[in-house]
């Protein structure tokens, strides 16, 4: 965990109008899939395809993903969703909307399997908090459920 924090704090370029760190949440559109088991079976392929396609789009803007972390989370209906932190080669434009620092090129980050929420961190501390939250969230939720049994 500490190594991840060091990578992001060392390479993050964050200002009010730009960021090379992007938070992405991918949520599956249930209407497009037979059931949740099917999604879990192909989950890694779907996410890897998304990242590959995103890299192709970024390449057109002389940019690319140089590092990423992803974690899977489960909804109450057992469908997964994915939280990712992307570290890009070059910063991209950002703006504030509804108290979140949004990405100007959101259309490039769209996904054909469902819905995407994309925003940028306000500072490096925000990166570390997001990272800690989603990496540990499932672990502690599982241990709490186990201890209550």
Coordinates of N, CA, C and O in Angstrom, one line a residue:
X1 N 0.8 -1.2 0.0 CA 0.0 0.0 0.0 C 0.9 1.3 0.0 O 0.6 2.2 -0.7
X2 N 1.9 1.2 0.8 CA 2.8 2.4 0.9 C 3.5 2.6 -0.4 O 3.7 3.8 -0.8
X3 N 3.8 1.6 -1.2 CA 4.5 1.7 -2.5 C 3.6 2.4 -3.5 O 4.0 3.2 -4.3
X4 N 2.3 2.0 -3.4 CA 1.3 2.7 -4.3 C 1.2 4.2 -4.0 O 1.2 5.0 -4.9
X5 N 1.2 4.5 -2.7 CA 1.1 5.9 -2.3 C 2.3 6.7 -2.8 O 2.2 7.8 -3.3
X6 N 3.5 6.0 -2.7 CA 4.7 6.7 -3.2 C 4.7 7.0 -4.7 O 5.1 8.0 -5.1
X7 N 4.2 6.0 -5.5 CA 4.2 6.2 -6.9 C 3.3 7.4 -7.3 O 3.7 8.2 -8.1
X8 N 2.1 7.4 -6.7 CA 1.2 8.5 -7.0 C 1.7 9.9 -6.5 O 1.6 10.9 -7.2
X9 N 2.2 9.9 -5.3 CA 2.6 11.2 -4.7 C 3.9 11.7 -5.5 O 4.1 12.9 -5.6
X10 N 4.7 10.8 -5.9 CA 5.9 11.2 -6.7 C 5.6 11.7 -8.1 O 6.2 12.7 -8.6
X11 N 4.6 11.1 -8.8 CA 4.4 11.4 -10.2 C 3.1 12.2 -10.4 O 2.9 12.6 -11.6
X12 N 2.3 12.5 -9.4 CA 1.1 13.2 -9.6 C 1.4 14.7 -9.9 O 2.2 15.3 -9.3
X13 N 0.7 15.2 -11.0 CA 0.7 16.6 -11.4 C -0.7 17.1 -11.3 O -1.5 16.9 -12.2
X14 N -1.0 17.7 -10.2 CA -2.4 18.2 -9.9 C -2.4 19.7 -9.7 O -1.6 20.2 -8.8
X15 N -3.2 20.4 -10.4 CA -3.5 21.8 -10.2 C -5.0 22.0 -10.3 O -5.7 21.1 -10.5
X16 N -5.4 23.2 -10.1 CA -6.8 23.5 -10.2 C -7.4 23.2 -11.6 O -8.5 22.7 -11.7
X17 N -6.6 23.3 -12.6 CA -7.2 23.2 -14.0 C -6.7 21.9 -14.7 O -7.1 21.6 -15.8
X18 N -5.8 21.1 -14.1 CA -5.2 20.0 -14.7 C -4.9 18.9 -13.7 O -4.7 19.1 -12.6
X19 N -4.9 17.6 -14.2 CA -4.5 16.5 -13.4 C -4.1 15.3 -14.3 O -4.7 15.1 -15.3
X20 N -3.0 14.7 -13.9 CA -2.7 13.4 -14.6 C -3.1 12.2 -13.8 O -2.7 11.1 -14.1
X21 N -3.9 12.4 -12.7 CA -4.4 11.3 -12.0 C -6.0 11.4 -12.1 O -6.6 12.4 -12.0
X22 N -6.6 10.2 -12.5 CA -8.0 10.2 -12.7 C -8.6 9.0 -11.9 O -8.1 7.9 -11.9
X23 N -9.7 9.3 -11.3 CA -10.5 8.3 -10.6 C -11.6 7.8 -11.5 O -12.4 8.7 -12.0
X24 N -11.8 6.5 -11.7 CA -12.8 6.0 -12.6 C -13.6 4.9 -11.9 O -13.0 4.1 -11.3
X25 N -14.9 5.0 -12.0 CA -15.8 4.0 -11.5 C -16.6 3.4 -12.7 O -17.3 4.2 -13.3
X26 N -16.5 2.1 -12.9 CA -17.3 1.5 -14.0 C -18.4 0.7 -13.3 O -18.1 -0.2 -12.4
X27 N -19.6 1.0 -13.7 CA -20.8 0.2 -13.2 C -21.5 -0.4 -14.4 O -21.7 0.2 -15.4
X28 N -21.8 -1.7 -14.3 CA -22.4 -2.5 -15.4 C -23.9 -2.1 -15.5 O -24.6 -2.0 -14.5
X29 N -24.3 -2.0 -16.8 CA -25.7 -1.8 -17.1 C -26.3 -3.2 -17.1 O -26.1 -4.0 -18.0
X30 N -27.2 -3.5 -16.1 CA -27.7 -4.8 -15.9 C -28.6 -5.3 -17.1 O -28.7 -6.5 -17.4
X31 N -29.2 -4.4 -17.8 CA -30.0 -4.7 -19.0 C -29.2 -5.3 -20.1 O -29.8 -5.9 -21.0
X32 N -27.9 -5.1 -20.1 CA -27.0 -5.7 -21.2 C -26.5 -7.1 -20.9 O -25.8 -7.6 -21.8
X33 N -26.8 -7.6 -19.7 CA -26.2 -8.9 -19.4 C -27.2 -9.9 -18.9 O -28.3 -9.6 -18.3
X34 N -26.9 -11.1 -19.2 CA -27.8 -12.2 -18.8 C -28.0 -12.3 -17.3 O -29.1 -12.4 -16.8
X35 N -26.9 -12.3 -16.6 CA -27.0 -12.3 -15.1 C -25.6 -11.9 -14.5 O -24.7 -11.7 -15.3
X36 N -25.6 -11.8 -13.2 CA -24.3 -11.3 -12.6 C -23.2 -12.3 -12.7 O -22.0 -11.9 -12.7
X37 N -23.5 -13.6 -12.7 CA -22.4 -14.6 -12.8 C -21.7 -14.5 -14.1 O -20.4 -14.5 -14.2
X38 N -22.4 -14.2 -15.2 CA -21.8 -13.9 -16.5 C -20.8 -12.8 -16.4 O -19.7 -12.8 -16.9
X39 N -21.2 -11.7 -15.8 CA -20.4 -10.5 -15.7 C -19.1 -10.8 -14.9 O -18.0 -10.5 -15.3
X40 N -19.2 -11.5 -13.7 CA -18.1 -11.9 -12.9 C -17.1 -12.7 -13.7 O -15.9 -12.6 -13.6
X41 N -17.6 -13.7 -14.5 CA -16.8 -14.6 -15.3 C -15.9 -13.8 -16.3 O -14.7 -14.2 -16.5
X42 N -16.4 -12.8 -16.9 CA -15.7 -12.0 -17.9 C -15.2 -10.6 -17.4 O -14.7 -9.8 -18.2
X43 N -15.3 -10.4 -16.1 CA -15.0 -9.1 -15.6 C -13.6 -8.6 -15.9 O -13.4 -7.4 -16.4
X44 N -12.6 -9.4 -15.7 CA -11.2 -8.9 -16.1 C -11.1 -8.6 -17.5 O -10.4 -7.6 -17.9
X45 N -11.7 -9.4 -18.4 CA -11.6 -9.1 -19.8 C -12.3 -7.8 -20.2 O -11.8 -7.0 -20.9
X46 N -13.5 -7.5 -19.6 CA -14.2 -6.3 -19.8 C -13.4 -5.1 -19.4 O -13.3 -4.1 -20.1
X47 N -12.8 -5.2 -18.2 CA -12.0 -4.0 -17.7 C -10.7 -3.8 -18.5 O -10.3 -2.7 -18.8
X48 N -10.0 -4.9 -18.9 CA -8.8 -4.8 -19.7 C -9.1 -4.2 -21.0 O -8.3 -3.4 -21.6
X49 N -10.3 -4.6 -21.6 CA -10.7 -4.0 -22.9 C -10.9 -2.5 -22.8 O -10.6 -1.7 -23.6
X50 N -11.6 -2.1 -21.7 CA -11.8 -0.7 -21.4 C -10.5 0.0 -21.3 O -10.4 1.1 -22.0
X51 N -9.6 -0.5 -20.6 CA -8.3 0.2 -20.4 C -7.5 0.3 -21.8 O -6.9 1.3 -22.1
X52 N -7.6 -0.8 -22.5 CA -6.9 -0.9 -23.8 C -7.5 0.2 -24.8 O -6.8 0.9 -25.5
X53 N -8.8 0.2 -24.8 CA -9.5 1.2 -25.7 C -9.2 2.6 -25.2 O -9.1 3.5 -26.1
X54 N -9.2 2.8 -23.9 CA -8.9 4.2 -23.4 C -7.5 4.6 -23.8 O -7.3 5.7 -24.2
X55 N -6.6 3.7 -23.7 CA -5.2 4.0 -24.1 C -5.1 4.4 -25.6 O -4.4 5.3 -25.9
X56 N -5.9 3.7 -26.4 CA -5.9 4.1 -27.8 C -6.5 5.5 -28.0 O -5.9 6.3 -28.8
X57 N -7.5 5.9 -27.3 CA -8.1 7.2 -27.4 C -7.1 8.2 -26.9 O -6.9 9.3 -27.4
X58 N -6.4 7.9 -25.8 CA -5.4 8.8 -25.2 C -4.2 9.0 -26.1 O -3.7 10.1 -26.2
X59 N -3.9 8.0 -26.8 CA -2.7 8.1 -27.7 C -2.9 9.1 -28.8 O -2.0 9.8 -29.2
X60 N -4.1 9.3 -29.2 CA -4.5 10.4 -30.2 C -4.2 11.8 -29.7 O -4.0 12.7 -30.4
X61 N -4.1 11.9 -28.3 CA -3.8 13.2 -27.7 C -2.4 13.2 -27.1 O -2.1 13.9 -26.1
X62 N -1.5 12.3 -27.6 CA -0.2 12.2 -27.1 C -0.1 11.9 -25.6 O 0.6 12.5 -24.8
X63 N -1.0 11.0 -25.1 CA -1.0 10.7 -23.7 C -1.2 9.2 -23.6 O -1.4 8.5 -24.6
X64 N -1.0 8.6 -22.4 CA -1.2 7.2 -22.2 C -1.3 6.9 -20.7 O -0.9 7.8 -19.9
X65 N -1.8 5.8 -20.3 CA -1.9 5.3 -18.9 C -0.5 4.7 -18.6 O 0.0 3.8 -19.3
X66 N 0.2 5.2 -17.6 CA 1.5 4.7 -17.2 C 1.4 3.8 -16.0 O 2.3 3.0 -15.8
X67 N 0.3 3.9 -15.2 CA 0.2 3.1 -14.0 C -1.3 3.1 -13.6 O -1.9 4.2 -13.8
X68 N -1.8 2.0 -13.1 CA -3.2 2.0 -12.6 C -3.3 1.0 -11.5 O -2.6 0.1 -11.4
X69 N -4.3 1.3 -10.7 CA -4.8 0.3 -9.7 C -6.3 0.1 -9.9 O -7.0 1.1 -10.1
X70 N -6.7 -1.1 -9.8 CA -8.1 -1.4 -9.9 C -8.6 -2.3 -8.7 O -7.8 -3.1 -8.2
X71 N -9.8 -2.1 -8.3 CA -10.4 -3.0 -7.3 C -11.8 -3.2 -7.6 O -12.5 -2.3 -8.2
X72 N -12.3 -4.4 -7.3 CA -13.7 -4.8 -7.6 C -14.5 -4.7 -6.4 O -14.1 -5.0 -5.3
X73 N -15.7 -4.2 -6.5 CA -16.7 -4.1 -5.4 C -18.0 -4.7 -5.8 O -18.3 -4.7 -7.0
X74 N -18.7 -5.2 -4.9 CA -20.0 -5.9 -5.2 C -21.2 -5.1 -4.7 O -21.2 -4.6 -3.6
X75 N -22.2 -5.1 -5.6 CA -23.5 -4.4 -5.2 C -24.3 -5.4 -4.5 O -24.0 -6.6 -4.4
X76 N -25.4 -5.0 -3.9 CA -26.3 -5.9 -3.2 C -26.9 -6.9 -4.1 O -27.3 -8.0 -3.6
X77 N -27.1 -6.7 -5.4 CA -27.6 -7.6 -6.3 C -26.5 -8.5 -6.9 O -26.7 -9.2 -7.9
X78 N -25.3 -8.5 -6.3 CA -24.1 -9.3 -6.7 C -23.5 -8.9 -8.0 O -22.6 -9.6 -8.5
X79 N -23.9 -7.8 -8.6 CA -23.2 -7.3 -9.8 C -22.0 -6.5 -9.3 O -22.0 -5.8 -8.3
X80 N -20.9 -6.7 -10.1 CA -19.7 -6.0 -9.7 C -19.7 -4.5 -10.2 O -20.4 -4.2 -11.1
X81 N -18.9 -3.7 -9.6 CA -18.4 -2.5 -10.2 C -17.0 -2.3 -9.9 O -16.4 -2.9 -9.0
X82 N -16.3 -1.5 -10.6 CA -14.9 -1.4 -10.6 C -14.4 0.1 -10.2 O -14.9 1.0 -10.8
X83 N -13.5 0.2 -9.3 CA -12.9 1.5 -9.0 C -11.5 1.4 -9.4 O -10.7 0.4 -9.2
X84 N -11.0 2.5 -10.1 CA -9.7 2.5 -10.7 C -9.1 3.9 -10.4 O -9.8 4.9 -10.4
X85 N -7.8 3.9 -10.2 CA -7.0 5.1 -10.2 C -6.0 5.0 -11.4 O -5.3 4.1 -11.4
X86 N -6.1 6.0 -12.3 CA -5.2 6.0 -13.4 C -4.2 7.1 -13.3 O -4.5 8.2 -12.9
X87 N -2.9 6.8 -13.6 CA -1.9 7.8 -13.6 C -1.5 7.9 -15.1 O -1.1 7.0 -15.7
X88 N -1.7 9.1 -15.6 CA -1.5 9.4 -17.0 C -0.1 10.0 -17.2 O 0.5 10.7 -16.3
X89 N 0.4 9.9 -18.4 CA 1.7 10.5 -18.8 C 1.7 12.0 -18.7 O 2.6 12.6 -18.2
X90 N 0.6 12.6 -19.2 CA 0.4 14.0 -19.2 C -0.9 14.4 -18.5 O -1.9 13.7 -18.6
X91 N -0.9 15.6 -17.9 CA -2.2 16.0 -17.3 C -3.2 16.4 -18.4 O -2.9 16.7 -19.5
X92 N -4.5 16.2 -18.0 CA -5.6 16.6 -18.8 C -6.4 17.7 -18.1 O -6.3 17.8 -16.9
X93 N -7.2 18.4 -18.9 CA -8.0 19.5 -18.3 C -9.0 19.1 -17.4 O -9.7 18.1 -17.6
X94 N -9.3 19.8 -16.3 CA -10.3 19.5 -15.3 C -11.1 20.8 -15.1 O -10.7 21.9 -15.4
X95 N -12.3 20.6 -14.5 CA -13.1 21.7 -14.1 C -14.0 21.3 -12.9 O -14.2 20.1 -12.7
X96 N -14.4 22.2 -12.1 CA -15.3 21.9 -10.9 C -16.8 21.9 -11.3 O -17.2 22.9 -12.0
X97 N -17.5 20.9 -11.0 CA -18.9 20.8 -11.2 C -19.5 19.9 -10.1 O -19.1 18.8 -9.9
X98 N -20.5 20.5 -9.4 CA -21.2 19.8 -8.3 C -20.2 19.3 -7.3 O -20.2 18.1 -6.9
X99 N -19.3 20.1 -6.9 CA -18.3 19.9 -5.8 C -17.3 18.7 -6.1 O -16.7 18.2 -5.2
X100 N -17.2 18.4 -7.4 CA -16.2 17.4 -7.8 C -15.4 18.0 -8.9 O -15.9 18.7 -9.8
X101 N -14.1 17.6 -8.9 CA -13.2 18.1 -10.0 C -13.4 17.1 -11.2 O -12.9 16.0 -11.1
X102 N -14.1 17.5 -12.2 CA -14.4 16.7 -13.3 C -13.4 16.8 -14.4 O -12.6 17.7 -14.5
X103 N -13.4 15.8 -15.3 CA -12.5 15.7 -16.4 C -13.2 16.3 -17.7 O -14.3 15.9 -18.0
X104 N -12.4 17.1 -18.4 CA -13.0 17.8 -19.5 C -13.3 16.8 -20.7 O -14.2 17.0 -21.5
X105 N -12.5 15.8 -20.8 CA -12.7 14.8 -21.9 C -13.4 13.6 -21.5 O -13.1 12.5 -21.9
X106 N -14.5 13.7 -20.8 CA -15.3 12.6 -20.3 C -15.8 11.7 -21.4 O -15.8 10.5 -21.2
X107 N -16.2 12.2 -22.5 CA -16.7 11.4 -23.6 C -15.6 10.3 -24.0 O -16.0 9.2 -24.4
X108 N -14.4 10.7 -23.9 CA -13.3 9.7 -24.3 C -13.3 8.6 -23.3 O -12.7 7.5 -23.6
X109 N -13.8 8.8 -22.1 CA -13.7 7.8 -21.1 C -15.0 6.9 -21.0 O -15.2 6.1 -20.1
X110 N -15.9 7.1 -21.9 CA -17.2 6.3 -21.9 C -16.9 4.8 -22.1 O -15.9 4.5 -22.6
X111 N -17.9 4.0 -21.7 CA -17.8 2.6 -21.7 C -19.0 1.9 -22.3 O -20.1 2.3 -21.9
X112 N -18.9 1.0 -23.2 CA -20.1 0.4 -23.8 C -20.8 -0.7 -23.0 O -21.8 -1.3 -23.4
X113 N -20.2 -1.0 -21.8 CA -20.8 -2.1 -21.0 C -21.7 -1.5 -19.9 O -22.3 -2.3 -19.1
X114 N -21.7 -0.2 -19.7 CA -22.4 0.4 -18.6 C -22.1 1.9 -18.4 O -22.1 2.6 -19.4
X115 N -22.0 2.3 -17.2 CA -21.9 3.7 -16.8 C -20.5 4.0 -16.2 O -19.9 3.1 -15.6
X116 N -20.1 5.2 -16.5 CA -18.7 5.6 -16.0 C -18.9 6.9 -15.2 O -19.6 7.8 -15.6
X117 N -18.3 6.9 -14.0 CA -18.1 8.2 -13.2 C -16.6 8.5 -13.2 O -15.8 7.6 -12.8
X118 N -16.3 9.7 -13.6 CA -14.9 10.0 -13.7 C -14.7 11.4 -13.0 O -15.4 12.3 -13.3
X119 N -13.7 11.4 -12.2 CA -13.3 12.7 -11.6 C -11.8 12.7 -11.2 O -11.2 11.7 -11.3
X120 N -11.3 13.9 -10.9 CA -9.9 14.0 -10.6 C -9.7 14.4 -9.1 O -10.6 15.0 -8.5
X121 N -8.6 14.0 -8.5 CA -8.3 14.4 -7.1 C -8.1 15.9 -7.0 O -7.6 16.5 -7.9
X122 N -8.3 16.4 -5.8 CA -8.0 17.8 -5.5 C -6.5 18.0 -5.2 O -6.0 19.1 -5.4
X123 N -5.9 17.0 -4.6 CA -4.5 17.0 -4.2 C -4.0 15.6 -4.0 O -4.8 14.7 -4.1
X124 N -2.8 15.5 -3.7 CA -2.2 14.1 -3.5 C -2.8 13.4 -2.3 O -2.9 12.2 -2.3
X125 N -3.2 14.1 -1.2 CA -3.8 13.5 -0.1 C -5.1 12.8 -0.5 O -5.4 11.8 0.0
X126 N -5.8 13.5 -1.4 CA -7.1 12.9 -1.9 C -6.8 11.5 -2.6 O -7.6 10.6 -2.4
X127 N -5.7 11.4 -3.3 CA -5.4 10.2 -3.9 C -5.2 9.1 -2.9 O -5.7 8.0 -3.0
X128 N -4.4 9.4 -1.9 CA -4.1 8.4 -0.8 C -5.4 8.0 -0.1 O -5.5 6.8 0.2
X129 N -6.3 8.9 0.2 CA -7.5 8.6 0.9 C -8.4 7.7 0.0 O -9.0 6.7 0.5
X130 N -8.5 8.0 -1.3 CA -9.3 7.2 -2.2 C -8.7 5.8 -2.3 O -9.4 4.8 -2.3
X131 N -7.4 5.7 -2.5 CA -6.7 4.5 -2.6 C -6.9 3.6 -1.3 O -7.3 2.4 -1.4
X132 N -6.8 4.2 -0.2 CA -7.0 3.4 1.1 C -8.4 3.0 1.2 O -8.7 1.8 1.6
X133 N -9.3 3.8 0.9 CA -10.8 3.5 1.0 C -11.2 2.3 0.2 O -11.8 1.4 0.8
X134 N -10.8 2.3 -1.0 CA -11.3 1.2 -1.9 C -10.5 -0.1 -1.8 O -11.0 -1.1 -2.1
X135 N -9.2 0.0 -1.5 CA -8.4 -1.2 -1.3 C -8.8 -1.9 0.0 O -8.9 -3.1 0.0
X136 N -9.1 -1.2 1.0 CA -9.4 -1.8 2.3 C -10.9 -2.0 2.5 O -11.3 -2.8 3.4
X137 N -11.8 -1.4 1.8 CA -13.2 -1.4 2.0 C -13.7 -2.9 2.0 O -14.4 -3.3 3.0
X138 N -13.4 -3.6 1.0 CA -13.9 -5.0 0.9 C -13.3 -5.9 2.0 O -14.0 -6.8 2.5
X139 N -12.1 -5.7 2.3 CA -11.4 -6.5 3.3 C -12.1 -6.4 4.6 O -12.4 -7.3 5.3
X140 N -12.3 -5.1 5.1 CA -12.9 -4.9 6.4 C -14.3 -5.3 6.4 O -14.8 -5.8 7.4
X141 N -15.1 -5.1 5.3 CA -16.5 -5.5 5.3 C -16.6 -7.0 5.4 O -17.4 -7.5 6.1
X142 N -15.7 -7.7 4.8 CA -15.7 -9.2 4.9 C -15.3 -9.7 6.3 O -16.0 -10.5 6.8
X143 N -14.3 -9.0 6.9 CA -13.9 -9.5 8.2 C -15.0 -9.1 9.3 O -15.2 -9.9 10.2
X144 N -15.7 -8.0 9.1 CA -16.8 -7.7 10.0 C -18.0 -8.7 9.9 O -18.5 -9.1 10.8
X145 N -18.3 -9.1 8.6 CA -19.3 -10.1 8.4 C -18.9 -11.5 9.0 O -19.7 -12.1 9.6
X146 N -17.7 -11.8 8.9 CA -17.2 -13.1 9.4 C -17.2 -13.0 11.0 O -17.6 -14.0 11.6
X147 N -16.8 -11.9 11.6 CA -16.8 -11.8 13.0 C -18.2 -11.8 13.6 O -18.4 -12.2 14.7
X148 N -19.2 -11.3 12.9 CA -20.6 -11.3 13.4 C -21.2 -12.7 13.4 O -22.2 -12.9 14.1
X149 N -20.7 -13.6 12.5 CA -21.3 -14.9 12.4 C -21.2 -15.7 13.7 O -20.4 -15.6 14.4

